[in-house]
Amino acid sequence: MGEYKPYLAMVLIQLIYSGMILLSKAVFNEGMNSSVFIFYRQLVGTIILVPLAFIFERKSAVPLSFAISCKIFLLSFFGVALCLNVYAIALVYTSATLGAAVVSSLPVFTFFFAVLLRMEKVKVRTKLGVIKIAGLVVCLCGVATLALYKGPQVWPFHTVLSADHSTQHPHHDHSSSPKRWYLGSLLLFCAIITWSIWLVLQARFLISYPSKLKFTSLQCLLSAVQSFGIAIASERDMKEWKLGWNMRLLAVLYCGTMVTGITYYLQAWAIEKKGPLFPALWNPLNFMITIIGSMFLLNESINLGSFLGGILLLLSLYSVLWAKNKEGISDDFCLPIQAQVECENQGERSIGNP
């Protein structure tokens, strides 16, 4: 059963991420400032993670040096605070469907940077190597189809709830503007590039600092402080900072506990077990869940381009996973910068359960 834990963790992560995208888009449609939202979700995650790190890793955690602290600060800023804020702004300008779809291109960029840093190998002259590269190219084609081609509407279904919502908040539909749509698409790609670099650097960092829970909680704490600075600069009206018993509070609590508090740790655990590319390969599942949820919950129209792009994304996912399994990389992944003795004893090390 132990060998299936990383796969089960990835499915859970994608379900949580889909809920995050749908709830985030819902509160943005209601007018909530995206930077304020990011600060609150990181704050909630910090409140949850810091005590857990103190309880479970108080004695076993690796001591922090000045160099390690600086690295965590930079990882928190670029990979969490900046990435989340850029992604949130892009989500305001586009749609939940596109937001989830562009995240599915994460394997392309993660693979590129992993190869660049010699953390992933590709034998381009072998059949499996060609399949891996072709799968990633198909993934990129799928994202391009989603971003640039809409086509005819294939799902014009309108629910009573969504009709009422669109009547109450008509001025927040930014996706109807082509300029905002293309700007949002560009911002999404910038966020994904930052995210992929963060994943690869995390894999390298965890080799020298294996205290995953402490590392995750510190990232959360630092990103909350950094996000506060971004939020206070973008929103000075204190009325916009208030949270009531409404959808905003639900979205903040969900993202703070489920996304920031749980998935960050699970993701760090999966990266250590399977490498930086493994979590990224599961993002097309997030897209398929989100596209269904956006139809019924957010009343987003689904076009032919969405279905064609989704099919391409799924093909890329399973082709790359199949190739990696055939090569044996996904089951016995070991970073080349690790010591040889550590690689030989990888199956005997006690890494910890999610």
Coordinates of C-alpha atoms in Angstrom, one line a residue:
M1 CA 0.0 0.0 0.0
G2 CA 2.9 2.3 0.7
E3 CA 3.9 2.6 -3.0
Y4 CA 0.4 4.0 -3.8
K5 CA 0.6 6.8 -1.2
P6 CA 2.2 9.4 -3.6
Y7 CA -0.5 8.7 -6.2
L8 CA -3.3 9.0 -3.7
A9 CA -1.7 12.2 -2.3
M10 CA -1.7 13.7 -5.9
V11 CA -5.4 12.9 -6.4
L12 CA -6.2 14.6 -3.1
I13 CA -4.1 17.6 -4.0
Q14 CA -5.8 18.1 -7.3
L15 CA -9.3 17.9 -5.7
I16 CA -8.3 20.5 -3.2
Y17 CA -6.8 22.8 -5.9
S18 CA -10.0 22.6 -7.9
G19 CA -12.0 23.7 -4.9
M20 CA -9.5 26.5 -4.4
I21 CA -9.8 27.8 -8.0
L22 CA -13.6 27.7 -8.0
L23 CA -13.9 29.4 -4.6
S24 CA -11.3 32.0 -5.4
K25 CA -13.0 32.9 -8.7
A26 CA -16.3 33.1 -6.9
V27 CA -15.1 35.7 -4.4
F28 CA -13.2 37.6 -7.0
N29 CA -16.5 37.9 -9.0
E30 CA -18.0 39.4 -5.9
G31 CA -15.4 42.1 -5.8
M32 CA -12.9 40.9 -3.2
N33 CA -9.4 42.3 -3.6
S34 CA -7.1 39.4 -4.8
S35 CA -4.1 40.5 -2.7
V36 CA -6.1 40.8 0.5
F37 CA -7.5 37.3 -0.2
I38 CA -4.0 35.9 -0.6
F39 CA -2.8 37.5 2.6
Y40 CA -5.7 36.0 4.6
R41 CA -5.3 32.5 3.2
Q42 CA -1.6 32.5 4.0
L43 CA -2.3 33.9 7.5
V44 CA -4.8 31.0 8.2
G45 CA -2.3 28.5 6.9
T46 CA 0.4 30.0 9.2
I47 CA -1.8 29.7 12.2
I48 CA -2.3 26.0 11.5
L49 CA 1.1 25.0 10.4
V50 CA 3.4 26.8 12.8
P51 CA 2.1 25.0 15.9
L52 CA 2.2 21.6 14.1
A53 CA 5.8 22.2 13.2
F54 CA 6.7 23.1 16.7
I55 CA 4.9 20.0 18.1
F56 CA 6.1 17.3 15.6
E57 CA 9.5 18.6 14.6
R58 CA 10.6 20.5 17.7
K59 CA 13.4 18.0 18.4
S60 CA 14.1 16.5 15.0
A61 CA 14.1 19.7 12.9
V62 CA 17.4 20.7 11.3
P63 CA 18.7 24.0 12.8
L64 CA 18.4 27.1 10.7
S65 CA 21.5 28.9 9.5
F66 CA 21.5 32.4 8.0
A67 CA 22.1 31.0 4.5
I68 CA 19.2 28.5 4.9
S69 CA 16.9 31.3 6.2
C70 CA 17.7 33.5 3.2
K71 CA 17.0 30.7 0.8
I72 CA 13.6 30.0 2.5
F73 CA 12.8 33.7 2.4
L74 CA 13.5 33.9 -1.4
L75 CA 11.6 30.7 -2.1
S76 CA 8.6 32.0 -0.1
F77 CA 8.6 35.3 -2.0
F78 CA 9.0 34.1 -5.5
G79 CA 7.3 30.7 -5.3
V80 CA 4.4 31.6 -2.9
A81 CA 3.7 35.3 -2.3
L82 CA 4.5 36.6 -5.8
C83 CA 3.3 33.5 -7.7
L84 CA -0.1 33.5 -5.9
N85 CA -0.7 37.2 -6.3
V86 CA 0.1 37.1 -10.0
Y87 CA -2.1 34.0 -10.4
A88 CA -5.0 35.6 -8.5
I89 CA -4.9 38.8 -10.7
A90 CA -4.9 36.6 -13.8
L91 CA -7.9 34.6 -12.5
V92 CA -9.8 37.9 -12.1
Y93 CA -9.2 38.7 -15.7
T94 CA -9.9 35.3 -17.2
S95 CA -11.9 32.3 -16.0
A96 CA -11.6 29.3 -13.6
T97 CA -11.5 27.0 -16.6
L98 CA -8.5 28.8 -18.1
G99 CA -6.9 29.2 -14.7
A100 CA -7.0 25.4 -14.2
A101 CA -6.0 24.7 -17.8
V102 CA -2.8 26.8 -17.8
V103 CA -1.8 25.1 -14.5
S104 CA -1.8 21.9 -16.5
S105 CA 1.1 23.3 -18.5
L106 CA 3.2 23.1 -15.4
P107 CA 4.9 19.8 -16.5
V108 CA 6.3 21.5 -19.6
F109 CA 8.1 24.2 -17.6
T110 CA 9.0 22.0 -14.6
F111 CA 10.5 19.4 -17.0
F112 CA 12.5 22.1 -18.8
F113 CA 14.0 23.6 -15.6
A114 CA 14.6 20.1 -14.1
V115 CA 16.6 19.1 -17.2
L116 CA 18.4 22.5 -17.2
L117 CA 19.5 21.8 -13.6
R118 CA 20.3 18.2 -14.3
M119 CA 17.6 16.9 -12.0
E120 CA 15.7 15.0 -14.7
K121 CA 17.2 13.0 -17.6
V122 CA 15.9 12.5 -21.1
K123 CA 17.3 10.0 -23.6
V124 CA 16.1 11.7 -26.8
R125 CA 17.3 8.9 -29.0
T126 CA 15.1 6.3 -27.3
K127 CA 11.4 5.6 -27.9
L128 CA 10.4 6.4 -24.3
G129 CA 12.4 9.7 -24.4
V130 CA 10.6 10.7 -27.6
I131 CA 7.2 9.9 -26.0
K132 CA 8.0 12.0 -23.0
I133 CA 9.0 15.0 -25.1
A134 CA 6.0 14.5 -27.4
G135 CA 3.7 14.3 -24.4
L136 CA 5.0 17.6 -23.0
V137 CA 4.7 19.3 -26.5
V138 CA 1.1 18.1 -26.7
C139 CA 0.5 19.5 -23.3
L140 CA 1.7 22.9 -24.5
C141 CA -0.5 22.7 -27.6
G142 CA -3.5 22.0 -25.4
V143 CA -2.8 25.0 -23.3
A144 CA -2.4 27.2 -26.4
T145 CA -5.7 25.9 -27.7
L146 CA -7.4 26.8 -24.5
A147 CA -5.9 30.3 -24.4
L148 CA -6.2 31.3 -28.1
Y149 CA -9.2 29.4 -29.5
K150 CA -12.7 29.5 -28.1
G151 CA -14.8 28.1 -30.9
P152 CA -18.6 27.6 -30.7
Q153 CA -20.3 27.2 -27.3
V154 CA -21.0 23.6 -26.5
W155 CA -22.4 24.1 -23.0
P156 CA -24.7 27.2 -22.7
F157 CA -26.5 25.8 -19.6
H158 CA -27.6 28.5 -17.1
T159 CA -28.6 27.6 -13.6
V160 CA -31.0 29.8 -11.5
L161 CA -28.3 30.5 -9.0
S162 CA -25.8 31.6 -11.6
A163 CA -28.3 33.7 -13.3
D164 CA -29.0 35.6 -10.1
H165 CA -25.3 35.9 -9.4
S166 CA -24.6 37.4 -12.8
T167 CA -27.5 39.9 -12.3
Q168 CA -26.1 41.0 -8.9
H169 CA -22.5 41.3 -10.0
P170 CA -22.4 42.2 -13.7
H171 CA -19.5 44.6 -13.4
H172 CA -16.9 42.0 -12.4
D173 CA -17.0 40.0 -15.6
H174 CA -13.6 40.8 -16.9
S175 CA -13.2 37.9 -19.1
S176 CA -15.6 39.5 -21.7
S177 CA -12.8 42.0 -22.6
P178 CA -10.3 40.6 -25.1
K179 CA -7.5 42.8 -23.8
R180 CA -8.1 41.7 -20.2
W181 CA -8.3 38.1 -21.4
Y182 CA -5.0 38.1 -23.2
L183 CA -3.3 40.0 -20.3
G184 CA -4.7 37.5 -17.8
S185 CA -3.4 34.6 -20.0
L186 CA 0.1 36.2 -20.0
L187 CA 0.0 36.6 -16.2
L188 CA -1.0 33.0 -15.9
F189 CA 2.0 31.8 -17.8
C190 CA 4.3 34.1 -15.7
A191 CA 2.8 32.5 -12.6
I192 CA 3.3 29.0 -13.9
I193 CA 6.9 29.7 -14.8
T194 CA 7.6 31.0 -11.3
W195 CA 5.7 28.0 -9.8
S196 CA 7.8 25.5 -11.9
I197 CA 11.1 27.0 -10.8
W198 CA 9.9 26.9 -7.2
L199 CA 9.1 23.2 -7.5
V200 CA 12.5 22.4 -8.9
L201 CA 14.4 24.5 -6.4
Q202 CA 12.4 22.9 -3.6
A203 CA 13.6 19.5 -4.6
R204 CA 17.2 20.6 -4.4
F205 CA 16.6 22.5 -1.1
L206 CA 15.0 19.5 0.6
I207 CA 18.1 17.5 0.2
S208 CA 20.1 19.8 2.5
Y209 CA 17.1 20.6 4.7
P210 CA 14.8 17.6 5.1
S211 CA 12.5 19.1 7.8
K212 CA 9.5 19.3 5.5
L213 CA 6.9 20.5 8.1
K214 CA 9.2 23.2 9.5
F215 CA 10.2 24.3 5.9
T216 CA 6.5 24.4 4.9
S217 CA 5.5 26.4 8.0
L218 CA 8.3 28.9 7.5
Q219 CA 7.4 29.4 3.9
C220 CA 3.8 30.0 4.9
L221 CA 4.8 32.5 7.7
L222 CA 7.1 34.4 5.5
S223 CA 4.8 34.5 2.5
A224 CA 2.0 35.8 4.8
V225 CA 4.2 38.7 5.9
Q226 CA 5.2 39.4 2.3
S227 CA 1.6 39.1 1.0
F228 CA 0.6 41.6 3.7
G229 CA 3.0 44.2 2.2
I230 CA 1.6 43.6 -1.3
A231 CA -2.0 43.7 0.0
I232 CA -1.6 47.0 2.0
A233 CA 0.0 48.6 -1.0
S234 CA -2.8 47.6 -3.4
E235 CA -5.8 48.1 -1.0
R236 CA -5.9 51.0 1.4
D237 CA -9.7 50.9 2.1
M238 CA -10.1 49.0 5.4
K239 CA -13.7 48.2 4.5
E240 CA -12.4 45.8 1.8
W241 CA -10.4 43.9 4.5
K242 CA -13.5 42.9 6.5
L243 CA -14.7 39.3 6.5
G244 CA -18.2 38.4 7.4
W245 CA -20.1 35.1 7.6
N246 CA -20.1 34.8 3.8
M247 CA -18.4 33.2 0.8
R248 CA -15.3 35.3 1.5
L249 CA -14.7 33.7 4.9
L250 CA -15.4 30.3 3.5
A251 CA -12.9 30.7 0.7
V252 CA -10.2 32.1 3.0
L253 CA -10.7 29.2 5.6
Y254 CA -10.7 26.6 2.8
C255 CA -7.6 27.9 1.1
G256 CA -5.8 28.5 4.3
T257 CA -6.4 25.1 5.8
M258 CA -6.8 22.8 2.8
V259 CA -4.4 24.4 0.3
T260 CA -1.8 26.2 2.4
G261 CA -2.0 24.0 5.4
I262 CA -2.3 20.5 3.8
T263 CA -1.3 20.5 0.1
Y264 CA 2.0 22.4 0.6
Y265 CA 3.2 19.7 3.0
L266 CA 1.9 16.9 0.8
Q267 CA 3.5 18.4 -2.2
A268 CA 6.9 18.7 -0.4
W269 CA 6.6 15.1 0.7
A270 CA 5.7 13.9 -2.9
I271 CA 8.6 15.9 -4.3
E272 CA 11.0 14.2 -2.0
K273 CA 9.6 10.8 -2.8
K274 CA 9.2 11.1 -6.6
G275 CA 11.0 14.2 -7.7
P276 CA 9.9 17.7 -8.9
L277 CA 8.2 16.6 -12.1
F278 CA 5.8 14.0 -10.5
P279 CA 3.4 16.5 -8.8
A280 CA 3.2 18.7 -12.0
L281 CA 2.1 15.7 -14.1
W282 CA -1.2 15.5 -12.2
N283 CA -2.4 19.0 -13.0
P284 CA -4.6 18.0 -16.0
L285 CA -6.8 16.1 -13.5
N286 CA -7.3 19.5 -11.8
F287 CA -8.5 20.9 -15.1
M288 CA -11.1 18.2 -15.7
I289 CA -12.5 18.7 -12.2
T290 CA -12.6 22.5 -12.4
I291 CA -14.2 22.6 -15.9
I292 CA -17.1 20.5 -14.5
G293 CA -17.4 22.7 -11.4
S294 CA -17.2 25.9 -13.3
M295 CA -20.2 24.9 -15.5
F296 CA -22.5 24.2 -12.7
L297 CA -21.3 26.6 -9.9
L298 CA -19.9 29.6 -11.8
N299 CA -22.0 29.5 -14.9
E300 CA -18.9 29.7 -17.1
S301 CA -19.7 28.8 -20.7
I302 CA -17.7 25.9 -22.1
N303 CA -16.5 26.3 -25.7
L304 CA -15.2 23.8 -28.2
G305 CA -11.6 25.0 -27.5
S306 CA -12.0 24.0 -23.9
F307 CA -12.9 20.4 -24.8
L308 CA -10.2 20.1 -27.4
G309 CA -7.6 21.5 -25.1
G310 CA -8.7 19.2 -22.3
I311 CA -8.3 16.1 -24.5
L312 CA -4.8 17.2 -25.4
L313 CA -3.9 17.7 -21.8
L314 CA -5.2 14.3 -20.8
L315 CA -3.2 12.7 -23.6
S316 CA -0.1 14.4 -22.5
L317 CA -0.6 13.4 -18.9
Y318 CA -0.9 9.7 -19.5
S319 CA 1.7 9.5 -22.2
V320 CA 4.4 11.0 -20.0
L321 CA 3.3 9.0 -17.0
W322 CA 3.4 5.8 -19.1
A323 CA 6.9 6.6 -20.3
K324 CA 8.2 7.4 -16.9
N325 CA 6.8 4.2 -15.5
K326 CA 8.4 2.2 -18.3
E327 CA 11.8 3.8 -17.5
G328 CA 11.3 3.1 -13.8
I329 CA 12.0 6.7 -12.9
S330 CA 8.7 7.4 -11.2
D331 CA 9.1 4.5 -8.8
D332 CA 12.9 4.9 -8.1
F333 CA 13.5 8.5 -8.6
C334 CA 16.8 9.8 -7.2
L335 CA 18.3 13.2 -7.8
P336 CA 21.8 13.0 -9.4
I337 CA 23.2 15.5 -6.9
Q338 CA 22.5 13.2 -4.0
A339 CA 25.3 11.0 -2.7
Q340 CA 25.6 7.6 -4.2
V341 CA 25.1 5.9 -0.9
E342 CA 21.9 7.8 -0.3
C343 CA 20.6 6.7 -3.7
E344 CA 21.4 3.1 -2.9
N345 CA 19.6 3.2 0.4
Q346 CA 16.7 5.3 -0.7
G347 CA 14.2 2.6 -0.2
E348 CA 15.4 2.1 3.4
R349 CA 15.3 5.7 4.5
S350 CA 12.5 6.8 6.8
I351 CA 11.1 9.9 5.1
G352 CA 7.8 10.2 7.0
N353 CA 4.2 9.8 6.1
P354 CA 1.9 12.5 4.7

